[in-house]
Amino acid sequence: MTVNLLDYDREGLIHFLAEMDEKPFRARQLLKWIHQSIQPDFNQMSDLAKSLRTKLSESSVITVPQVLRDHTAADGTRKWLLSVGAENGIESVFIPEENRGTLCVSSQVGCALACAFCATGKQGFNRNLSVAEIIGQLWLANKLLMEAADNQPVLKTRSGISLAQIEQSARKVTNIVMMGMGEPLANFENVVTALNIMIDDHAYGLSRRRVTVSTSGIIPAMDRLRQRCPVALAVSLHAPNDSLRDRLVPINQKYPIRDLLAACQRYLLDAPRDFITFEYVMLDGVNDSASHARELIKLVRDVPCKFNLIPFNAFPNTEFKRSSPESIRIFRDMLMQAGLVTTVRKTRGDDIAAACGQLAGRVYDKTRRTTRVNVEVN
């Protein structure tokens, strides 16, 4: 039986190689070949002994999800639909900017949390992604982006920046946001192993500040993440009180706001940033009034935080509408006047359904439910 080496962080590779009577330093070499050189062929790993290359070829593979569709938006955002078997597909999104390239990574096939405003949540849930399927999104993105940078024609985006300039400046992924399909902390062990690979200097070498996990608020897993692999944390808040958040984010029925904010304060004890990012989707007539803003200001006064206001991105059969630009402006200004750092997320890739909340992929739902809040943390 062969194993996929993308499933292993450095510690896992050390144990795997020990079974072959190989020294621990071989794990560092392998990590560099796999993740930095993006090399799937053991025979090309020239500084490994021939005997080890033979053993690796006989016992293991380096396999990533298959690309089913590859779309590039007018603004340069690129979305991949990736096959993960059994007629299931996940989506990953690369967002290029002049000084960085951000990859939005999925952690599950679908999502069991059923947030009311999210296309993924409406699809149901099939299974957790393996480490290889999570880290494979990053491996594949780097490979495809480097190929594109070498062959990119000079095309202009709406901002006037050429795609060639953007792709060249963000030749590899520089930032990760675990904000794709699924709730990352409901797939805890696999996500943490993938995070370890992302921040390992012998693999991708990303700073903890450049890797962000977004959660709807699974408090026990937040505490475990703080202990195991504290990276930047974003919390999907979306409401200033429990009654509204119960409707929008059903997991709130199990982990209410007061407990969630206490968990955020605990997380900051070990976090690479000195603030929590609160994500707040702007829904017309639902959570975007001046009274909501005032309630929100009072709610978070004891939590070091910044707000990321997200204009709602529509998807088929949704009941919600995006807040007007004026409502968003007033809401933002009220938060800023109260001393809260507040940004409005620029909508990227909405013409290819790659914007926040729009990722749907292809999910064979095993839950047969409309709402489920008792999520197991694996």
XYZ file of C-alpha atoms in Angstrom:
378
model
C 0.000 0.000 0.000
C 1.426 3.377 -1.011
C 1.106 6.528 1.082
C 0.759 10.121 -0.099
C 3.694 12.092 1.280
C 1.614 15.270 1.202
C -0.163 13.837 4.247
C 2.983 14.267 6.375
C 4.492 17.257 8.137
C 8.148 17.087 9.168
C 7.452 14.982 12.258
C 5.346 12.588 10.208
C 8.070 12.258 7.580
C 10.678 11.538 10.254
C 8.593 8.627 11.554
C 7.871 7.393 8.018
C 11.557 7.448 7.089
C 12.599 5.833 10.367
C 10.650 2.761 9.286
C 13.040 2.648 6.306
C 16.077 3.038 8.612
C 16.684 6.540 7.240
C 18.067 9.460 9.242
C 15.847 12.377 10.383
C 17.651 14.922 8.159
C 16.161 13.165 5.127
C 12.777 14.580 6.167
C 14.098 18.123 5.671
C 15.413 17.213 2.247
C 12.111 15.674 1.250
C 10.134 18.669 2.454
C 12.246 20.981 0.314
C 11.885 18.835 -2.784
C 8.144 18.361 -2.360
C 7.048 21.824 -1.269
C 9.743 24.256 -2.376
C 10.839 22.649 -5.629
C 7.303 21.326 -6.272
C 8.868 18.107 -7.469
C 6.618 15.004 -7.570
C 9.213 12.700 -9.165
C 11.460 10.937 -6.662
C 13.988 10.159 -9.380
C 14.641 13.902 -9.789
C 15.509 14.405 -6.097
C 19.206 14.431 -6.787
C 20.607 14.792 -3.258
C 18.766 11.704 -1.998
C 20.596 8.394 -2.113
C 19.537 6.210 -5.008
C 18.511 3.487 -2.576
C 16.169 5.901 -0.791
C 14.683 7.108 -4.065
C 13.951 3.493 -4.936
C 12.303 2.853 -1.576
C 10.204 6.014 -1.908
C 9.101 5.083 -5.432
C 7.966 1.683 -4.181
C 6.153 2.889 -1.059
C 4.817 6.370 -1.671
C 3.415 8.951 -4.070
C 2.963 12.712 -4.263
C -0.587 13.210 -5.488
C -2.804 16.305 -5.521
C -6.485 16.743 -6.400
C -7.289 16.835 -10.101
C -8.210 20.183 -11.652
C -11.688 19.988 -13.148
C -12.107 23.664 -13.975
C -9.778 26.653 -13.971
C -11.343 30.114 -14.238
C -9.728 33.546 -14.159
C -11.858 36.593 -13.337
C -11.589 40.029 -14.920
C -9.663 41.278 -11.880
C -7.105 38.452 -12.037
C -8.678 36.293 -9.328
C -8.306 32.639 -10.212
C -10.576 29.814 -9.054
C -10.005 26.094 -9.320
C -12.601 23.359 -8.998
C -10.733 20.288 -7.778
C -11.911 16.687 -7.734
C -11.623 14.862 -4.410
C -13.361 11.684 -5.549
C -16.849 10.192 -5.288
C -18.248 12.980 -7.501
C -17.207 15.600 -4.943
C -15.403 18.799 -5.836
C -13.862 21.548 -3.735
C -12.900 25.080 -4.716
C -9.735 27.085 -4.069
C -9.270 30.746 -4.943
C -6.090 32.724 -5.597
C -6.332 36.484 -5.123
C -3.388 38.322 -6.728
C -2.239 41.747 -5.639
C 0.855 43.748 -6.502
C 2.747 42.845 -3.332
C 1.286 39.512 -2.330
C -0.737 36.537 -3.452
C -3.410 35.116 -1.167
C -4.783 31.600 -1.472
C -8.190 30.800 -0.001
C -8.053 27.129 1.017
C -10.904 24.686 1.639
C -10.868 22.246 4.573
C -14.013 20.157 4.028
C -16.274 18.904 1.264
C -19.240 21.119 2.020
C -19.940 22.337 5.548
C -22.122 21.110 8.390
C -22.591 24.516 10.034
C -25.293 25.786 7.646
C -24.613 29.504 8.013
C -27.610 31.178 6.426
C -25.694 33.494 4.060
C -23.118 30.985 2.742
C -23.432 28.986 -0.474
C -21.220 26.191 0.891
C -23.411 25.776 3.961
C -26.505 25.412 1.813
C -25.022 22.378 0.076
C -24.682 20.148 3.101
C -21.637 18.170 4.187
C -19.852 15.114 2.863
C -16.510 14.649 4.658
C -13.330 16.223 5.976
C -10.448 16.754 3.596
C -7.223 14.850 4.204
C -3.978 16.684 4.888
C -2.898 15.917 1.325
C -6.106 17.411 -0.056
C -5.640 20.568 2.025
C -1.939 21.121 1.419
C -2.378 19.865 -2.143
C -4.339 23.039 -2.894
C -1.283 25.107 -1.983
C 1.123 22.789 -3.810
C -1.009 22.887 -6.935
C -1.587 26.650 -6.792
C 2.145 27.352 -6.609
C 2.802 25.001 -9.519
C 0.098 26.483 -11.740
C 0.945 30.069 -10.823
C 4.610 29.607 -11.683
C 3.640 28.059 -15.003
C 1.302 30.987 -15.666
C 3.960 33.539 -14.731
C 6.332 32.027 -17.264
C 3.723 32.103 -20.039
C 1.409 34.990 -19.135
C 0.551 37.389 -21.979
C 0.300 41.070 -21.155
C -3.411 41.545 -20.392
C -4.827 44.435 -18.422
C -7.125 44.075 -15.421
C -9.800 46.609 -14.598
C -7.339 48.338 -12.279
C -4.913 48.855 -15.151
C -2.307 46.461 -13.738
C -1.238 43.784 -16.179
C -1.916 40.198 -15.270
C 1.724 39.500 -16.048
C 2.805 42.059 -13.438
C 0.448 40.644 -10.835
C 1.357 37.023 -11.477
C 5.070 37.827 -11.515
C 4.950 39.766 -8.224
C 2.900 37.007 -6.601
C 4.748 34.159 -8.279
C 4.099 31.982 -5.281
C 1.429 32.120 -2.643
C 2.542 34.486 0.132
C -0.567 34.397 2.337
C -3.033 31.680 3.284
C -6.584 32.153 4.478
C -8.435 29.061 5.615
C -11.708 30.579 4.445
C -12.715 28.248 1.645
C -15.302 25.495 1.832
C -15.874 24.075 5.314
C -15.203 24.942 8.952
C -11.441 24.433 9.473
C -11.670 23.736 13.202
C -14.176 20.935 12.628
C -11.346 19.132 10.793
C -8.863 19.948 13.505
C -6.040 17.402 13.271
C -5.758 17.492 9.490
C -5.855 21.293 9.418
C -3.189 21.602 12.135
C -0.897 19.198 10.288
C -1.383 21.243 7.116
C -0.652 24.445 9.051
C 2.581 22.892 10.343
C 3.663 22.291 6.747
C 2.736 25.832 5.705
C 4.880 27.442 8.403
C 7.798 24.984 8.274
C 10.919 26.767 6.974
C 11.864 23.642 5.015
C 8.461 23.570 3.295
C 6.612 26.836 2.552
C 8.159 28.936 5.294
C 5.148 31.189 5.772
C 4.995 33.433 8.821
C 2.256 32.615 11.332
C 1.046 36.167 10.732
C 0.482 35.334 7.068
C -1.608 32.239 7.764
C -5.163 32.900 8.938
C -7.706 30.384 10.156
C -11.309 31.512 9.988
C -13.812 29.917 12.342
C -17.487 30.283 13.068
C -16.655 29.810 16.734
C -16.015 26.219 17.812
C -14.619 27.217 21.187
C -12.905 23.971 22.325
C -11.031 23.814 19.033
C -10.019 27.479 19.303
C -8.408 26.695 22.648
C -6.648 23.658 21.185
C -5.388 25.671 18.209
C -3.914 28.243 20.606
C -1.950 25.463 22.280
C -0.961 23.499 19.183
C -0.364 25.955 16.352
C -1.385 29.555 17.002
C -1.733 31.412 13.722
C -3.720 34.531 12.893
C -7.391 34.070 13.767
C -10.509 35.414 12.086
C -13.907 34.869 13.702
C -17.138 34.930 11.715
C -19.230 37.134 13.980
C -21.882 38.623 11.669
C -24.261 39.723 14.433
C -24.098 41.807 17.638
C -26.462 39.646 19.709
C -27.309 35.990 20.253
C -30.832 36.058 18.852
C -29.679 37.312 15.456
C -26.509 35.221 15.407
C -28.531 32.091 16.244
C -30.311 32.664 12.952
C -27.303 33.565 10.831
C -24.660 31.287 12.397
C -26.456 28.306 14.000
C -23.353 27.110 15.885
C -24.033 30.112 18.135
C -26.801 28.061 19.748
C -24.063 25.841 21.176
C -21.317 28.439 21.663
C -22.956 31.841 22.341
C -21.284 35.186 21.818
C -20.240 35.808 25.418
C -18.313 32.520 25.543
C -16.913 33.133 22.066
C -15.467 36.520 23.019
C -13.879 35.008 26.127
C -12.235 32.379 23.896
C -10.951 35.167 21.643
C -9.295 36.845 24.598
C -7.642 33.570 25.593
C -6.409 33.038 22.050
C -4.637 36.391 22.046
C -2.316 35.174 24.806
C -0.377 33.141 22.215
C -1.472 34.607 18.890
C 1.077 36.002 16.385
C -1.072 39.130 16.123
C -2.315 41.273 18.978
C -5.877 41.379 17.685
C -8.670 39.137 16.466
C -10.226 39.856 13.087
C -13.998 39.817 13.245
C -15.674 39.095 9.918
C -19.067 40.696 9.465
C -21.109 40.095 6.325
C -23.322 43.071 5.472
C -26.912 41.949 4.907
C -29.479 44.511 3.826
C -32.055 45.140 6.553
C -30.762 42.269 8.674
C -27.596 43.305 10.538
C -26.536 46.607 8.996
C -28.403 49.323 10.910
C -26.929 52.072 13.087
C -28.402 50.342 16.136
C -26.574 47.143 15.181
C -23.336 49.121 14.927
C -23.825 50.662 18.360
C -24.587 47.257 19.839
C -21.486 45.823 18.197
C -19.255 48.588 19.561
C -20.468 47.880 23.083
C -20.097 44.132 22.606
C -16.398 44.069 21.687
C -15.095 46.902 23.841
C -12.898 44.533 25.892
C -11.521 42.493 22.962
C -8.538 43.787 20.945
C -9.909 43.446 17.430
C -10.357 44.792 13.963
C -13.402 44.433 11.741
C -13.584 43.230 8.184
C -16.951 44.197 6.732
C -17.901 41.904 3.866
C -20.471 43.058 1.307
C -22.768 40.067 0.858
C -22.153 38.133 -2.345
C -25.337 36.647 -3.729
C -25.793 33.041 -4.822
C -28.804 31.191 -6.302
C -31.924 30.938 -4.118
C -30.576 33.082 -1.296
C -32.993 35.110 0.804
C -30.493 37.906 1.457
C -29.428 41.051 -0.345
C -26.239 43.085 -0.094
C -26.358 46.193 2.060
C -26.255 49.432 0.103
C -22.899 51.220 -0.248
C -24.282 54.027 1.906
C -25.333 51.643 4.690
C -21.911 50.011 4.632
C -20.209 53.404 4.737
C -22.262 54.588 7.715
C -21.688 51.294 9.549
C -17.938 51.460 8.901
C -17.685 55.088 9.981
C -19.515 54.394 13.250
C -17.094 51.597 14.121
C -14.076 53.712 13.188
C -15.320 56.686 15.194
C -15.491 54.348 18.188
C -11.797 53.550 17.709
C -12.208 50.190 15.966
C -9.961 49.509 12.974
C -12.428 48.686 10.211
C -11.986 47.756 6.573
C -14.494 46.908 3.869
C -13.436 43.826 1.967
C -13.058 44.499 -1.713
C -15.187 42.057 -3.660
C -12.919 39.938 -5.835
C -13.819 37.286 -8.380
C -17.590 37.651 -8.107
C -17.929 37.286 -11.894
C -16.720 33.664 -11.534
C -18.515 33.025 -8.185
C -15.173 33.147 -6.363
C -16.075 35.868 -3.868
C -16.504 35.372 -0.125
C -19.485 33.137 0.629
C -19.918 31.990 -2.962
C -17.768 28.845 -2.995
C -19.940 25.849 -3.688
C -17.883 23.227 -5.475
C -19.687 19.924 -5.882
C -20.952 18.185 -2.763
C -22.725 14.880 -2.377
C -24.544 15.726 0.860
C -24.526 13.021 3.529
C -26.321 15.038 6.187
C -29.746 15.477 4.558
C -30.349 18.471 6.764
C -31.089 22.177 6.670
C -29.484 23.015 10.029
C -26.968 21.166 12.141
C -25.132 22.679 15.074
C -23.729 19.698 16.988
C -20.457 19.549 15.088
C -17.861 17.016 16.157
C -14.267 18.265 16.292
C -12.021 15.669 14.662
